[in-house]
Amino acid sequence: MRRTSSLAIAAAAAALVVVTAGAAHAYPQYQLSKEQTCGACHISPAGGGLLNDNGELTAEDEAVWGGNPAFLHGLVTLPDALSIGGDLRFAGGVHDNGQGPGGAAFPMQTELYVHGEHEGFGVYATGGMTVDGNSVKPASREHYLLYRQGDGEGLYARAGRFMPVMGLRQAEHVLYPRRFGGTALFTEVYGAGVGWLSSELEVHATGFIADPFIDSIERGSGGALHVEKRFGNKLSIGHFDRLTTSDADTRLHVGLTGKLWLEDQKLLLAAEGQVIRQDFALDRGPTRYQVVGQLLATYFARPGLFVDVGLGHFDQDLAVADVDRDAVDVNVHVFPHAHVELVLMTRYQLLGLGGGGDGSGYALLMAHYRI
Amino acid sequence: MKHVLALGSLLAAAAGCGLETDERPASFSYLHEAILRPSCATAACHSAQNNRALVNLQDRDEALSYWNTAAPAERSSMYRLIGGETDPDFTIELQGGRMPLDAPLPQADILLIGRWLDEGAQDN
């Protein structure tokens, strides 16, 4: 029996979407080299999505050819209490999973963001399109009530649907700490969070519940805590924990983050490591321990151009041989205009250092237009 | 002592070590929670939310329905899609590459799924 599989073709495109599709996020690479906190540039206290005034100015400063960084290039003047933005992304490239190269080109993201605020109290919401079978459907990843004591500093609290805060929170969700470490794409949850942001200390605490409306990828309830201490503009050290429990399993994440800014070399070194203990419910299997980590070196070649070189490691079960994987990532980010970003993303990954199966890799060019 | 064991585990992880014999259970309940859900039911792929190509591997019963229709391993098209060896007379063209495309399964996971298929692909 021979079945030429249209499923395989569709899945190929889908998986490549997974490779790169994602929400606009903060660039943690800027945290020590540009600003101290995610909230310094983004309205969300944990980063990602809408930029605030300072974020827009940074986008303008970083762009090779400048440009008006405001919503719709400044064609529309919004009231001070209202912010609107969005992201459009498209990508194309090649991948090889050990069976010869294949190509794909696909839309990645169509998403709008809205934030309205009065005297610190506001509403933040995203809306966009996501895959549904072989078609698309509307979806809102995040929507929450938000209180902010200040723009990028001070106390904040929020309640609604958002991503629990932990780890480095890299924009590239294919990096192992995100893909395997509890903050994969579309794992936003309903919950409540409080936190504190300053140039010396950042604290985020989140409690969350299983999504009552959809069968979400993250189906557990639990809590997460992230604490990060900064030592001037050179060094930051963070610690985070997360406990999630569901009718299928209980997962405990314990992790560390670190960033070191070498100003003379224009180099930011960032690292994240976490150990995950997973207990399966109903005696489905033995408890397993996982380890996931990432080292990332970012070189700021000039305004509007930085290069990431990363090493990732993930072991899905310490008790089993050759189920670990290692990846080398090289990403080149170019910001030609205040609203435009181009990213060349490349990866090669090995299973069990070659003993766990064929290696794989990809090279994708992503075009990102910020509305 | 606990700290020594923990440190040892971390060093072993860094070296990619583990037991050579795979003592994990070849039951669908385990395979679904430990391999299929975290590997396949991801964003924009075979999650319940996204149901890409009308394949939902997030829900256990639905996932089982895709997998247990073609046992043993050599007759399973799903097994072929994750990179498992199959009967050469029973092939599908892997135009997309082996699954998952962003993070192909390790051979040990493929063999464990093959064991379950060869043992009758039971709902266990």
XYZ file of C-alpha atoms in Angstrom:
495
model
C 0.000 0.000 0.000
C 1.354 3.369 -0.948
C -0.049 6.543 0.446
C 1.371 9.757 -0.835
C 0.591 11.910 2.073
C -0.879 15.329 1.724
C -0.899 15.134 5.499
C 2.865 15.084 5.465
C 3.013 18.168 3.286
C 0.551 20.033 5.447
C 2.324 18.912 8.566
C 5.609 20.077 7.133
C 4.268 23.546 6.677
C 2.672 23.390 10.095
C 5.789 22.308 11.830
C 7.741 25.036 10.168
C 5.149 27.418 11.501
C 5.942 25.979 14.893
C 9.560 26.571 14.216
C 9.047 30.258 13.954
C 5.482 31.311 14.551
C 5.100 33.414 17.566
C 4.085 36.454 19.327
C 6.237 39.492 19.263
C 8.245 39.388 22.394
C 10.722 41.446 24.255
C 14.317 41.203 23.262
C 16.052 40.142 26.450
C 19.237 40.930 24.574
C 18.459 44.611 25.239
C 17.894 44.298 28.954
C 21.376 45.136 30.091
C 22.691 46.673 26.915
C 19.793 49.127 26.520
C 17.334 49.112 29.371
C 17.026 47.433 32.699
C 13.625 45.831 32.453
C 11.237 44.472 29.829
C 8.690 46.961 31.118
C 10.989 49.813 30.200
C 10.108 49.247 26.547
C 6.872 47.262 26.680
C 3.517 47.919 28.279
C 3.337 44.341 29.489
C 5.382 44.125 32.705
C 6.959 40.880 31.504
C 7.693 42.175 28.008
C 6.350 41.309 24.582
C 3.652 42.869 22.475
C 2.904 46.579 22.590
C 5.752 49.029 22.928
C 5.484 52.051 25.179
C 6.877 55.467 24.229
C 10.385 54.487 25.280
C 10.149 51.248 23.332
C 9.123 53.121 20.213
C 12.034 55.527 20.610
C 14.368 52.562 20.994
C 12.921 51.049 17.813
C 13.624 54.313 16.005
C 17.142 54.620 17.409
C 17.977 51.039 16.529
C 16.683 51.183 12.975
C 19.285 51.615 10.265
C 17.136 54.120 8.391
C 14.995 55.375 11.264
C 11.328 56.000 10.568
C 8.387 57.155 12.616
C 8.009 54.375 15.196
C 4.445 55.233 16.243
C 1.320 53.231 15.404
C 0.772 53.256 11.625
C 3.884 55.417 11.266
C 2.153 58.277 13.067
C -0.641 58.608 10.507
C -3.141 58.251 13.314
C -2.816 60.079 16.607
C -4.167 58.045 19.481
C -5.320 59.468 22.804
C -2.745 59.153 25.571
C -4.866 56.535 27.334
C -4.959 54.233 24.316
C -2.251 52.158 22.651
C -2.751 50.027 19.567
C -0.228 47.922 17.703
C 0.264 44.647 15.983
C 2.634 42.274 14.298
C 2.702 40.662 10.882
C 5.263 37.961 10.231
C 6.126 35.852 7.251
C 8.898 33.322 6.829
C 10.464 31.019 4.332
C 13.434 28.756 4.118
C 14.726 25.223 4.091
C 14.923 22.421 6.616
C 16.480 18.994 6.674
C 15.526 16.312 9.160
C 18.098 13.885 7.922
C 16.070 12.846 4.895
C 17.030 15.552 2.454
C 16.191 19.240 2.316
C 12.675 20.572 1.986
C 11.399 24.085 1.586
C 8.472 26.117 2.768
C 7.129 29.657 2.842
C 4.275 30.586 5.112
C 2.560 33.345 7.105
C 3.445 33.174 10.779
C 1.587 35.792 12.687
C -1.249 38.245 12.241
C -2.008 39.806 15.568
C -3.279 43.085 16.979
C -2.770 44.476 20.497
C -4.822 47.026 22.385
C -4.183 48.642 25.736
C -6.377 51.228 27.397
C -5.375 52.772 30.703
C -6.638 55.351 33.165
C -4.550 56.332 36.176
C -2.671 53.044 36.178
C -5.677 50.786 35.704
C -6.155 49.292 32.283
C -7.080 46.481 29.972
C -4.649 44.690 27.675
C -5.830 42.360 24.907
C -4.458 40.623 21.848
C -6.395 39.237 18.915
C -5.292 37.372 15.853
C -5.626 34.324 13.703
C -4.449 30.811 14.432
C -4.504 27.443 12.709
C -7.659 25.327 12.985
C -7.371 22.079 11.104
C -6.684 23.057 7.530
C -8.059 26.564 7.933
C -7.688 29.448 10.388
C -9.777 30.880 13.214
C -9.663 33.961 15.444
C -7.981 33.655 18.805
C -6.843 35.814 21.681
C -3.730 34.590 23.421
C -3.736 37.280 26.061
C -6.406 39.449 27.649
C -6.114 40.787 31.150
C -6.812 43.600 33.545
C -3.619 45.402 34.446
C -2.585 47.805 37.171
C 0.780 49.518 36.820
C 2.226 51.842 39.395
C 4.573 53.275 36.796
C 5.677 52.833 33.203
C 8.241 50.056 33.492
C 8.864 50.303 37.205
C 7.142 49.806 40.506
C 4.331 47.516 41.495
C 2.040 45.839 39.010
C -0.837 43.380 39.211
C -2.874 41.664 36.543
C -5.615 39.098 36.170
C -6.735 37.311 33.053
C -5.016 35.259 30.370
C -1.260 35.622 29.958
C 1.998 33.672 30.074
C 3.294 32.978 33.584
C 6.611 34.757 34.007
C 9.765 32.683 34.339
C 13.202 32.376 32.801
C 14.908 34.478 30.160
C 11.748 34.711 28.044
C 13.542 34.779 24.705
C 11.529 35.850 21.697
C 12.661 32.766 19.782
C 10.342 30.154 21.214
C 12.226 27.373 19.457
C 15.089 27.848 21.901
C 15.056 24.855 24.201
C 14.136 26.577 27.492
C 10.945 27.779 25.819
C 10.186 24.754 23.634
C 10.736 22.259 26.462
C 10.907 24.343 29.612
C 7.305 25.314 30.322
C 6.775 28.452 28.233
C 6.155 27.010 24.788
C 4.110 28.943 22.281
C 0.382 29.117 23.093
C 0.819 28.040 26.712
C -0.805 31.166 28.081
C -3.131 30.454 31.014
C -5.773 32.194 33.087
C -4.397 33.488 36.318
C -3.427 36.392 38.488
C -0.014 37.867 38.979
C 1.762 40.522 40.966
C 5.245 41.865 40.609
C 7.790 44.567 41.199
C 10.049 46.151 38.604
C 13.073 48.334 39.238
C 16.550 48.752 37.832
C 17.917 46.598 40.668
C 15.270 43.983 41.232
C 12.510 42.292 39.291
C 9.970 39.972 40.944
C 7.042 38.210 39.264
C 4.606 35.867 41.006
C 1.812 34.134 39.126
C -0.958 31.768 40.134
C -2.903 30.081 37.357
C -5.605 27.551 36.617
C -6.345 25.117 33.827
C -8.111 26.884 30.987
C -11.866 26.603 31.646
C -12.800 27.443 28.056
C -10.555 25.441 25.733
C -8.416 22.308 25.868
C -5.234 24.315 26.061
C -1.736 22.964 25.503
C -1.041 23.821 29.146
C -3.792 21.998 31.017
C -2.450 22.295 34.566
C -2.976 24.632 37.473
C -0.204 25.988 39.615
C 2.132 28.858 40.283
C 5.375 30.429 39.121
C 7.875 32.734 40.773
C 10.700 34.595 39.081
C 13.184 36.793 40.954
C 16.021 38.632 39.232
C 18.654 40.775 40.892
C 20.727 43.151 38.813
C 24.155 44.453 39.701
C 24.515 47.692 37.792
C 24.512 47.429 34.017
C 26.888 44.502 33.943
C 25.353 41.512 35.595
C 22.041 40.002 36.547
C 21.235 36.750 38.306
C 17.790 35.218 38.425
C 16.024 32.300 40.024
C 12.644 30.818 39.171
C 10.357 28.008 40.195
C 7.148 26.712 38.748
C 4.790 24.004 39.947
C 2.027 22.721 37.676
C -0.376 19.930 38.446
C -3.104 18.318 36.359
C -4.960 15.035 36.193
C -2.103 13.718 34.050
C 1.038 14.811 35.842
C 2.802 17.156 38.251
C 5.771 19.176 37.036
C 8.221 21.100 39.153
C 10.654 23.457 37.425
C 13.610 24.955 39.275
C 15.867 27.217 37.311
C 18.541 29.899 37.183
C 19.237 32.695 34.746
C 22.252 34.917 34.295
C 23.248 37.789 32.051
C 26.620 39.446 31.677
C 27.105 42.574 29.567
C 30.616 43.140 28.238
C 30.365 46.696 27.049
C 33.788 46.994 25.443
C 33.172 43.863 23.416
C 29.517 44.812 22.733
C 28.688 41.320 23.847
C 25.865 40.075 26.015
C 26.177 36.596 27.481
C 22.942 35.050 28.704
C 22.271 31.647 30.218
C 19.322 29.717 31.540
C 19.227 26.290 33.114
C 16.421 24.377 34.722
C 15.722 20.975 36.186
C 12.226 19.576 35.768
C 10.750 16.791 37.851
C 7.698 15.171 36.281
C 5.503 12.755 38.223
C 2.936 10.940 36.121
C -0.516 10.381 37.556
C -2.180 6.972 37.836
C 1.127 5.093 37.766
C 1.459 5.745 34.049
C 5.211 5.683 34.353
C 8.206 6.336 36.576
C 9.061 9.823 37.734
C 11.439 11.442 35.319
C 13.929 14.255 35.637
C 14.629 16.549 32.738
C 17.314 19.153 32.219
C 17.075 22.044 29.797
C 19.547 24.837 29.275
C 20.693 27.541 26.919
C 23.812 29.619 26.503
C 23.414 32.612 24.238
C 26.042 35.119 23.145
C 24.746 38.258 21.444
C 27.087 40.549 19.558
C 25.807 44.045 18.811
C 27.659 44.784 15.592
C 26.074 48.214 15.100
C 22.698 49.875 15.647
C 20.134 47.769 13.870
C 22.222 44.631 13.695
C 22.926 41.984 16.289
C 23.920 38.347 16.032
C 23.020 35.544 18.436
C 25.044 32.383 18.776
C 23.412 29.860 21.069
C 24.012 26.422 22.482
C 21.011 24.516 23.763
C 20.734 21.252 25.660
C 17.642 19.245 26.586
C 17.520 15.819 28.171
C 13.965 14.557 28.300
C 14.749 11.742 30.743
C 18.013 11.465 32.645
C 17.412 7.747 33.188
C 17.333 6.898 29.480
C 20.317 6.961 27.158
C 20.393 9.085 24.010
C 17.123 10.931 24.499
C 18.993 14.185 24.967
C 19.475 16.766 22.251
C 21.868 19.621 21.598
C 21.407 22.557 19.280
C 23.592 25.250 17.815
C 21.603 28.331 16.844
C 22.848 31.309 14.892
C 20.351 34.127 14.421
C 21.066 37.404 12.648
C 18.685 40.264 13.495
C 18.497 43.308 11.236
C 16.272 46.331 11.861
C 16.283 48.367 8.652
C 13.322 50.501 9.711
C 11.542 51.325 12.955
C 8.703 49.030 11.879
C 10.657 46.311 10.091
C 12.783 43.437 11.303
C 14.505 40.717 9.324
C 15.842 37.657 11.089
C 17.902 34.892 9.577
C 17.430 31.897 11.870
C 19.618 28.835 11.516
C 19.906 25.727 13.648
C 21.612 22.385 13.684
C 20.636 19.877 16.342
C 21.977 16.510 17.363
C 20.210 13.672 19.177
C 22.303 11.910 21.804
C 25.377 13.572 20.304
C 24.743 11.526 17.186
C 23.796 8.304 18.972
C 20.086 9.062 19.183
C 19.189 9.400 15.526
C 19.878 11.621 12.538
C 20.634 15.251 13.158
C 18.436 17.976 11.749
C 18.571 21.629 10.890
C 16.949 24.576 9.210
C 17.611 28.017 7.816
C 14.697 30.429 7.751
C 14.378 34.080 6.879
C 11.659 35.836 8.824
C 10.218 39.195 7.866
C 8.431 41.066 10.619
C 6.374 44.212 10.206
C 5.275 45.983 13.381
C 2.043 47.866 12.828
C 24.158 12.735 49.881
C 21.145 14.153 48.058
C 23.280 17.002 46.789
C 25.877 14.566 45.504
C 23.189 12.601 43.659
C 21.699 15.761 42.240
C 25.100 16.975 41.078
C 25.794 13.570 39.598
C 22.507 13.682 37.714
C 23.301 17.095 36.315
C 26.753 16.033 35.206
C 25.276 12.910 33.647
C 22.738 15.049 31.858
C 25.428 17.354 30.587
C 27.225 14.351 29.214
C 24.028 12.956 27.737
C 24.207 9.813 29.841
C 21.462 7.435 30.872
C 20.769 3.752 31.263
C 21.461 1.739 28.139
C 18.373 -0.387 28.767
C 15.118 1.467 28.293
C 12.952 0.510 31.256
C 10.089 2.848 30.427
C 6.679 1.201 30.042
C 5.493 0.586 26.485
C 1.914 1.511 27.348
C -0.113 4.043 25.433
C -0.892 6.016 28.602
C 2.799 6.567 29.147
C 3.651 7.126 25.495
C 0.932 9.727 25.202
C 1.959 11.716 28.260
C 5.719 11.344 27.979
C 6.269 11.507 24.225
C 3.285 12.302 22.015
C 1.768 15.176 23.961
C 4.953 17.150 24.608
C 6.436 16.405 21.185
C 3.469 16.526 18.810
C 0.592 18.394 20.487
C 2.384 21.714 20.275
C 1.426 25.148 19.049
C 0.148 25.288 15.492
C 0.603 21.531 15.151
C -1.397 18.618 16.504
C -2.798 20.296 19.597
C -6.523 20.349 20.310
C -6.466 24.084 19.635
C -4.844 23.867 16.243
C -5.589 20.345 15.071
C -3.238 20.759 12.149
C -4.099 18.553 9.162
C -7.097 17.446 11.251
C -4.827 15.404 13.512
C -5.282 15.971 17.247
C -2.701 14.153 19.334
C -3.433 16.133 22.498
C -6.571 14.232 23.410
C -5.646 10.725 24.511
C -8.546 8.914 22.874
C -8.168 10.772 19.600
C -4.435 10.155 19.615
C -5.043 6.466 20.203
C -7.386 6.318 17.249
C -4.624 7.528 14.933
C -2.089 5.090 16.254
C -3.784 1.782 16.922
C -5.251 1.234 13.486
C -2.162 -0.071 11.813
C -0.237 -2.296 14.219
C 2.316 -3.828 14.146
C 4.983 -1.200 13.660
C 5.904 -2.263 10.147
C 2.322 -1.592 8.993
C 1.894 1.762 10.700
C 2.022 4.907 8.604
C 2.226 6.988 11.764
C 5.331 5.047 12.750
C 6.867 5.859 9.411
C 6.111 9.559 9.923
C 8.170 9.753 13.098
C 11.092 8.069 11.385
C 10.493 4.440 12.349
C 11.523 1.684 9.987
C 8.661 0.051 8.137
C 7.969 -2.652 5.633
C 9.361 -1.296 2.334
C 6.157 -2.407 0.616
C 4.184 -0.200 2.945
C 5.513 3.271 2.625
C 4.380 6.812 2.497
C 6.404 9.577 1.047
C 7.896 11.742 3.729
C 7.661 14.938 1.785
C 7.603 16.937 4.966
C 10.435 15.115 6.665
C 10.272 13.076 9.813
C 8.152 14.337 12.672
C 8.183 16.561 14.567
C 9.926 18.801 12.088
C 11.305 21.217 14.640
C 12.476 18.508 17.047
C 12.541 14.959 15.601
C 12.040 12.151 18.104
C 15.080 10.328 19.451
C 15.499 6.755 18.274
C 14.801 5.442 21.787
C 11.331 7.004 21.717
C 10.648 5.619 18.266
C 11.663 2.143 19.390
C 9.448 2.406 22.478
C 6.463 3.318 20.316
C 7.398 0.430 17.998
C 7.399 -1.924 20.973
C 3.882 -0.820 21.886
C 2.726 -1.311 18.295
C 4.313 -4.734 18.081
C 2.654 -5.737 21.337
C -0.736 -5.114 19.799
C -1.203 -1.344 20.117
C -3.424 -1.842 23.110
C -5.390 0.811 24.960
C -3.294 0.410 28.076
